[in-house]
Amino acid sequence: MRYHLLTLGCAKNTVDSMRLEQALRGGRHVAVDAPEDADLLVVNTCGFIDAAKAESIEVVRELQASRRVDQRLYVVGCMTQIARDELIEAVPGVDATYGVEAWDAIAADIGPASASFDIPDASPGLLGGGAPSAYLKISDGCDRPCTFCIIPSIKGRMHSMEADRLLAEARWHAATGVRELVLVAQDSTAYGEDHDAPDSLAPLLERLSAAVPEVPWIRLMYAYPGRVTPRLAETMARLPNVVPYVDMPLQHGSDAVLRRMKRPSLRVARRSLELLRAAMPDVTLRTTFIVGFPGETDAEFEELLAFVEAERFDHLGAFTYSPQPGTPAALDPGQVPTAVKEERYARLMELGQRLSLEANRAQVGRELDVLVESREPTTSRGGGPVSVGRTLRDAPEVDGLALLKGSYAAGSMVRARVDGALHYDLLCSPLEAAPALAAAAGPRRARRRIR
Ligand code: SF4
């Protein structure tokens, strides 16, 4: 059977889709890029916030409206785990729904492919999606008590993946030509806590770094404030292929709001930031905030802006708060009007954009490696070819880009000088001549991203 898989939501969902693909490939089914070429359409949904649910419904509705009668449509993942009825009501007629971590059950439901299909067991293009970066999910689920978050209800208790399995996955990615491994989890710094082994992220990084020395970038996402230990910061600084980059969602910059969110205080967050900056003076810091949390006053929002200004994050993402049924914050009577939330969101993003531009301007004149992601160069205003990639300061899909003069194959790591800065992106010139551009191989993984 030919399947077309569409992945919505976050990086963790991307890894879940890879698990589903492994199960489907075990049945010798074949991925296709275009929905019209598929016998089976699968949407791996996101249900994290209202906007994610709305996007999931819209995507499923589009596929339902355009599919042929001989095409099956399966809807799986977070939204169907927590709001299956809502989806079915909005889009009646889908063939099957599954929640999270039901990958083997889905493959069993579909059954093996007919014998007429014969695909290689380990085609790097198929398995790796042809992308130079890959996600490695080191744990799933979450034990934290954040009052706005539905994730623990969707994913359950935190459970760490076995280190040996992660090393094997990392080696496999390296063998397929992956140049960047991005470590994801709901809370990456909790790794090992479910086995009474706190502070296990540092030894995991050591083992990963040694297992795949040919992978130049290993990147850490989703650290929890207060869980960055001196050992973790020192280990990151020491390992040559762990990049000095940390994503630490902080959610707010007012202690009163953080208390209502049941999140760590600003003192705790600052201590983690200080540890990282002391160990890695050039560390790139990304964070995420929620605006319009119930009861957020003008003064509390101003505290958030002042905190962001003081900490000067390199990259900043934001959400407007949306109440999730089943969470304590959804019952709070102090819901903030939508117009106020949107106005605060715009002000925060404007500040984040200015700080991002200032951080980018500070890079001008520096020499950095650019990991090329584009399969074909685009064209500059002057008519010359431009390859699109990233420096180690930017995580895939959420941060900025590096626009590199010249034609380079996807997966190339090119030494370059930063010539200019845009709000989110860097303009770069190569310090080495471009080789003849080889055709990039491998199908694209069908995916959409909302945050
Ligand atoms: S730490 Fe993250 S995933 Fe866990 S409950 Fe809080 S917001 Fe949700």
JSON list of N, CA and C and ligand atoms in Angstrom, two decimals, residues 48 141-146 148-152 186-187 224 251 263, ligand 1:
[
{"chain": "A", "resi": 48, "resn": "PHE", "atom": "N", "xyz": [-2.57, 20.38, 21.15]},
{"chain": "A", "resi": 48, "resn": "PHE", "atom": "CA", "xyz": [-1.93, 21.09, 22.26]},
{"chain": "A", "resi": 48, "resn": "PHE", "atom": "C", "xyz": [-2.70, 22.33, 22.69]},
{"chain": "A", "resi": 141, "resn": "GLY", "atom": "N", "xyz": [5.91, 12.04, 27.66]},
{"chain": "A", "resi": 141, "resn": "GLY", "atom": "CA", "xyz": [5.11, 12.22, 28.86]},
{"chain": "A", "resi": 141, "resn": "GLY", "atom": "C", "xyz": [5.74, 13.26, 29.78]},
{"chain": "A", "resi": 142, "resn": "CYS", "atom": "N", "xyz": [4.98, 13.63, 30.82]},
{"chain": "A", "resi": 142, "resn": "CYS", "atom": "CA", "xyz": [5.49, 14.68, 31.70]},
{"chain": "A", "resi": 142, "resn": "CYS", "atom": "C", "xyz": [4.85, 14.57, 33.08]},
{"chain": "A", "resi": 143, "resn": "ASP", "atom": "N", "xyz": [5.65, 14.81, 34.12]},
{"chain": "A", "resi": 143, "resn": "ASP", "atom": "CA", "xyz": [5.14, 14.75, 35.50]},
{"chain": "A", "resi": 143, "resn": "ASP", "atom": "C", "xyz": [5.00, 16.14, 36.12]},
{"chain": "A", "resi": 144, "resn": "ARG", "atom": "N", "xyz": [5.21, 17.19, 35.36]},
{"chain": "A", "resi": 144, "resn": "ARG", "atom": "CA", "xyz": [5.14, 18.53, 35.93]},
{"chain": "A", "resi": 144, "resn": "ARG", "atom": "C", "xyz": [3.68, 18.96, 36.09]},
{"chain": "A", "resi": 145, "resn": "PRO", "atom": "N", "xyz": [3.44, 19.92, 37.00]},
{"chain": "A", "resi": 145, "resn": "PRO", "atom": "CA", "xyz": [2.05, 20.25, 37.33]},
{"chain": "A", "resi": 145, "resn": "PRO", "atom": "C", "xyz": [1.50, 21.51, 36.64]},
{"chain": "A", "resi": 146, "resn": "CYS", "atom": "N", "xyz": [2.08, 21.94, 35.53]},
{"chain": "A", "resi": 146, "resn": "CYS", "atom": "CA", "xyz": [1.69, 23.23, 34.92]},
{"chain": "A", "resi": 146, "resn": "CYS", "atom": "C", "xyz": [0.17, 23.29, 34.72]},
{"chain": "A", "resi": 148, "resn": "PHE", "atom": "N", "xyz": [-1.84, 25.00, 32.97]},
{"chain": "A", "resi": 148, "resn": "PHE", "atom": "CA", "xyz": [-2.45, 25.29, 31.67]},
{"chain": "A", "resi": 148, "resn": "PHE", "atom": "C", "xyz": [-2.32, 24.14, 30.69]},
{"chain": "A", "resi": 149, "resn": "CYS", "atom": "N", "xyz": [-1.60, 23.08, 31.07]},
{"chain": "A", "resi": 149, "resn": "CYS", "atom": "CA", "xyz": [-1.09, 22.16, 30.06]},
{"chain": "A", "resi": 149, "resn": "CYS", "atom": "C", "xyz": [-1.84, 20.84, 30.05]},
{"chain": "A", "resi": 150, "resn": "ILE", "atom": "N", "xyz": [-2.22, 20.41, 28.87]},
{"chain": "A", "resi": 150, "resn": "ILE", "atom": "CA", "xyz": [-2.98, 19.17, 28.69]},
{"chain": "A", "resi": 150, "resn": "ILE", "atom": "C", "xyz": [-2.05, 17.98, 28.38]},
{"chain": "A", "resi": 151, "resn": "ILE", "atom": "N", "xyz": [-0.77, 18.29, 28.15]},
{"chain": "A", "resi": 151, "resn": "ILE", "atom": "CA", "xyz": [0.16, 17.23, 27.71]},
{"chain": "A", "resi": 151, "resn": "ILE", "atom": "C", "xyz": [0.20, 16.03, 28.66]},
{"chain": "A", "resi": 152, "resn": "PRO", "atom": "N", "xyz": [0.29, 16.23, 30.00]},
{"chain": "A", "resi": 152, "resn": "PRO", "atom": "CA", "xyz": [0.33, 15.04, 30.86]},
{"chain": "A", "resi": 152, "resn": "PRO", "atom": "C", "xyz": [-0.91, 14.15, 30.69]},
{"chain": "A", "resi": 186, "resn": "GLN", "atom": "N", "xyz": [9.18, 16.15, 26.29]},
{"chain": "A", "resi": 186, "resn": "GLN", "atom": "CA", "xyz": [8.35, 17.20, 26.90]},
{"chain": "A", "resi": 186, "resn": "GLN", "atom": "C", "xyz": [9.21, 18.00, 27.86]},
{"chain": "A", "resi": 187, "resn": "ASP", "atom": "N", "xyz": [10.12, 17.31, 28.53]},
{"chain": "A", "resi": 187, "resn": "ASP", "atom": "CA", "xyz": [11.03, 17.93, 29.50]},
{"chain": "A", "resi": 187, "resn": "ASP", "atom": "C", "xyz": [12.34, 17.15, 29.41]},
{"chain": "A", "resi": 224, "resn": "TYR", "atom": "N", "xyz": [13.98, 22.27, 31.28]},
{"chain": "A", "resi": 224, "resn": "TYR", "atom": "CA", "xyz": [13.03, 22.81, 32.26]},
{"chain": "A", "resi": 224, "resn": "TYR", "atom": "C", "xyz": [13.80, 23.71, 33.21]},
{"chain": "A", "resi": 251, "resn": "GLN", "atom": "N", "xyz": [7.71, 30.40, 29.90]},
{"chain": "A", "resi": 251, "resn": "GLN", "atom": "CA", "xyz": [6.25, 30.62, 30.00]},
{"chain": "A", "resi": 251, "resn": "GLN", "atom": "C", "xyz": [5.83, 31.99, 30.52]},
{"chain": "A", "resi": 263, "resn": "ARG", "atom": "N", "xyz": [4.66, 26.95, 37.98]},
{"chain": "A", "resi": 263, "resn": "ARG", "atom": "CA", "xyz": [5.96, 26.83, 37.29]},
{"chain": "A", "resi": 263, "resn": "ARG", "atom": "C", "xyz": [7.05, 27.35, 38.22]},
{"chain": "B", "resi": 1, "resn": "SF4", "atom": "S1", "xyz": [6.61, 20.92, 31.68]},
{"chain": "B", "resi": 1, "resn": "SF4", "atom": "FE1", "xyz": [5.80, 21.32, 29.62]},
{"chain": "B", "resi": 1, "resn": "SF4", "atom": "S2", "xyz": [4.75, 19.41, 28.99]},
{"chain": "B", "resi": 1, "resn": "SF4", "atom": "FE2", "xyz": [5.09, 19.29, 31.21]},
{"chain": "B", "resi": 1, "resn": "SF4", "atom": "S3", "xyz": [3.17, 20.04, 32.10]},
{"chain": "B", "resi": 1, "resn": "SF4", "atom": "FE3", "xyz": [4.57, 21.82, 31.98]},
{"chain": "B", "resi": 1, "resn": "SF4", "atom": "S4", "xyz": [4.13, 22.79, 29.96]},
{"chain": "B", "resi": 1, "resn": "SF4", "atom": "FE4", "xyz": [3.21, 20.70, 29.96]}
]
